[in-house]
XYZ file of C-alpha atoms in Angstrom:
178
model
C 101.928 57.519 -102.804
C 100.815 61.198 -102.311
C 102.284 64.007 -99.517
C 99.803 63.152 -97.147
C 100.679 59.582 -97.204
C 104.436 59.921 -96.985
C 104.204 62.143 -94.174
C 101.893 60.099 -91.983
C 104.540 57.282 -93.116
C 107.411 59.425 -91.582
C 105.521 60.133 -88.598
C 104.870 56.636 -87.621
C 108.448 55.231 -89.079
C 110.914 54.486 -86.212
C 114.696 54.860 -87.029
C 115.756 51.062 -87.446
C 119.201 51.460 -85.873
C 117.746 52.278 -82.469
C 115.806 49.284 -82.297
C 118.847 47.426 -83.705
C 120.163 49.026 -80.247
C 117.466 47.852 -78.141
C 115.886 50.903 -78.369
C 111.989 49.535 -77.457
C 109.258 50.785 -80.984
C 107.089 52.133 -78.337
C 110.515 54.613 -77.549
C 111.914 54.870 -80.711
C 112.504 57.795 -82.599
C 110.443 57.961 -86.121
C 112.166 59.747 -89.079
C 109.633 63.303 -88.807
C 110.700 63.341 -85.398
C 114.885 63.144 -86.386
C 113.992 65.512 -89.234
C 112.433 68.118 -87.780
C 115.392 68.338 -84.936
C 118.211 68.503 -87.718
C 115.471 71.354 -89.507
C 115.459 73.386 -85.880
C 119.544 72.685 -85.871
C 120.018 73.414 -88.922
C 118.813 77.208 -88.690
C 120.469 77.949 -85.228
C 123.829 76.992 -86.605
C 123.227 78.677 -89.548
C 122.112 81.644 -87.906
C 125.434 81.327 -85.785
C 127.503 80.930 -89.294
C 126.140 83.973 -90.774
C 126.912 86.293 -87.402
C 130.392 85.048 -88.841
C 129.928 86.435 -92.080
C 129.437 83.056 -93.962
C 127.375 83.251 -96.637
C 124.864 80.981 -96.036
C 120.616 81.018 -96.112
C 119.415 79.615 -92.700
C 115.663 79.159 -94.065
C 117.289 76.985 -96.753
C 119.571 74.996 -94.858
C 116.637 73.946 -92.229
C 114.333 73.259 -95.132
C 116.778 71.053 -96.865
C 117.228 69.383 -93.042
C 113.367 68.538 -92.946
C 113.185 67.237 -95.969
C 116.508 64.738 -96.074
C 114.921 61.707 -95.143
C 111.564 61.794 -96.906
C 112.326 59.273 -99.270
C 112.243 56.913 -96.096
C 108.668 57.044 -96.341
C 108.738 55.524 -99.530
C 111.571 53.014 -98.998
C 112.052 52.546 -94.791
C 114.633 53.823 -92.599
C 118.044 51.979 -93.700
C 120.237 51.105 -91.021
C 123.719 53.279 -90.722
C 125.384 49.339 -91.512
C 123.557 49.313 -94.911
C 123.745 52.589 -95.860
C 127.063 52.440 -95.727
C 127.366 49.623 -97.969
C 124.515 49.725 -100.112
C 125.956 51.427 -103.631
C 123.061 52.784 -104.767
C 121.295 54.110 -101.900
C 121.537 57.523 -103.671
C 119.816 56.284 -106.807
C 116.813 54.880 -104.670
C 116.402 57.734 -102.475
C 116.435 59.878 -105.719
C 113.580 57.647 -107.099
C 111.442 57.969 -103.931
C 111.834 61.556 -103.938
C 110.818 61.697 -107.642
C 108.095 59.531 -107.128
C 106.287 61.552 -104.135
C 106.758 64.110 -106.719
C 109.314 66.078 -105.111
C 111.784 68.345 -106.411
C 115.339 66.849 -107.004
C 117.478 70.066 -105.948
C 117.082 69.654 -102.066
C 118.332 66.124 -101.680
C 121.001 66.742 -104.475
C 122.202 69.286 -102.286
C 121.901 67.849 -99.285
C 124.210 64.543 -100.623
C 126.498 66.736 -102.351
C 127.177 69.072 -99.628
C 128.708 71.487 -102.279
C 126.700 74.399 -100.557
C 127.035 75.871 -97.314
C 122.962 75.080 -96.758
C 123.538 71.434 -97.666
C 127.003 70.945 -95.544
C 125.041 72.041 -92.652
C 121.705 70.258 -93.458
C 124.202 67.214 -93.206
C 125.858 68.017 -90.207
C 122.786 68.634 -88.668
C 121.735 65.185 -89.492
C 124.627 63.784 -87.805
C 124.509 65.914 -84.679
C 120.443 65.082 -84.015
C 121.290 61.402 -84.282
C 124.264 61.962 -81.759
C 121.991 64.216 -79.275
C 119.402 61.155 -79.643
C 122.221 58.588 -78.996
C 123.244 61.022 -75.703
C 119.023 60.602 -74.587
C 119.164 57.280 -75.103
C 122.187 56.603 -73.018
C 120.745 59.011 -70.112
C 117.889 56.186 -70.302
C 120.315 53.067 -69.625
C 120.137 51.853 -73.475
C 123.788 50.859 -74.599
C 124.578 52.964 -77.650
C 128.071 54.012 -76.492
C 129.336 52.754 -80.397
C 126.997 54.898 -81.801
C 127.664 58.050 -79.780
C 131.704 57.233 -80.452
C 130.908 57.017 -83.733
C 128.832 60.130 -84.472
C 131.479 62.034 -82.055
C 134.315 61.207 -84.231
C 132.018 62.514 -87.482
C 131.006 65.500 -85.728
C 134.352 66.667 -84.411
C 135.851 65.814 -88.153
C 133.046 67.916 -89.638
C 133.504 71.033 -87.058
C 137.400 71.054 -88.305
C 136.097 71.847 -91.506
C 135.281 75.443 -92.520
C 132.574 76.734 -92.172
C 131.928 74.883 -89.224
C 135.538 75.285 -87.611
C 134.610 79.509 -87.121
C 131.341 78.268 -84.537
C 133.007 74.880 -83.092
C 132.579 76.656 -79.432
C 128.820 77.628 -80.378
C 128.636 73.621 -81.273
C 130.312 72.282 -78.788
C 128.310 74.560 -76.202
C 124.666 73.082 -77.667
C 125.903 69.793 -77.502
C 127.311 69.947 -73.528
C 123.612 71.116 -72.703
C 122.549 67.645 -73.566
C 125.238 65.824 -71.931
């Protein structure tokens, strides 16, 4: 599979746990769309960390954002209830990723979260799925248990440092969607 293909793939690939939600196709939200959010998160907060003085490279943090779920085009959007229990989930995605050709550094970074860019890249992937889960609801779906659920990851995350110096800048962006 080439570039082209696995972005055309993304494009058209609609996150499996909203339909598992009730969430019509024709609605749902496709993995470019989820990635480029968490890219365009990604650099605000990071922007917001560094008026902080945190060390961190916004540029890097959004492009490790875009590029988190590639490997989706390669092996389908797995459910949060598989990925979750699926042991080598890493191992695939790294083999997707390897074979579109891809360099290995941005998703290591991005699942080791050892960096500043790829502890927000990961946050950011949890708060666009929560802001989604937030539209969704305005709509009438039902995904209370997956807005409780991202809620409890994203206040745990924000009581972390780095995150815990901007947790009024986050909790600000998020009340504009509620």
């Amino acid at each position: 599979m080439n570039i082209e293909k696995a972005i055309i793939a993304s494009k058209n690939l609609v996150r499996t746990g909203w339909m598992q939600n009730g969430i019509p196709p024709s609605m749902g939200e496709t993995v470019a769309s989820h990635s480029f959010e968490a890219a365009v998160l990604a650099y605000l907060i990071s922007l917001e960390l560094k008026k902080k003085g945190i060390d961190i490279n916004p540029e890097r943090a959004s492009v490790i954002a875009l590029f988190h779920d590639l490997g989706e085009s390669l092996l389908g959007d797995l459910p949060k209830w598989a990925s979750d229990r699926v042991k080598s989930k890493n191992e695939i995605e790294r083999e997707a990723i390897k074979e579109l050709g891809l360099p290995l550094d941005l998703f290591d970074e991005y699942e080791s979260r050892k960096t500043n860019e790829g502890l927000v890249a990961k946050f950011c992937d949890i708060l666009s799925t929560y802001l989604q889960a937030i539209r969704y609801k305005k709509l009438g779906f039902k995904v209370d248990s997956i807005i409780e659920t991202y809620e409890r990851e994203i206040e745990l995350s924000i009581n972390t440092f780095p995150l815990s110096t901007i947790k009024e800048f986050i909790h600000t962006l998020i009340n504009e969607y509620k």
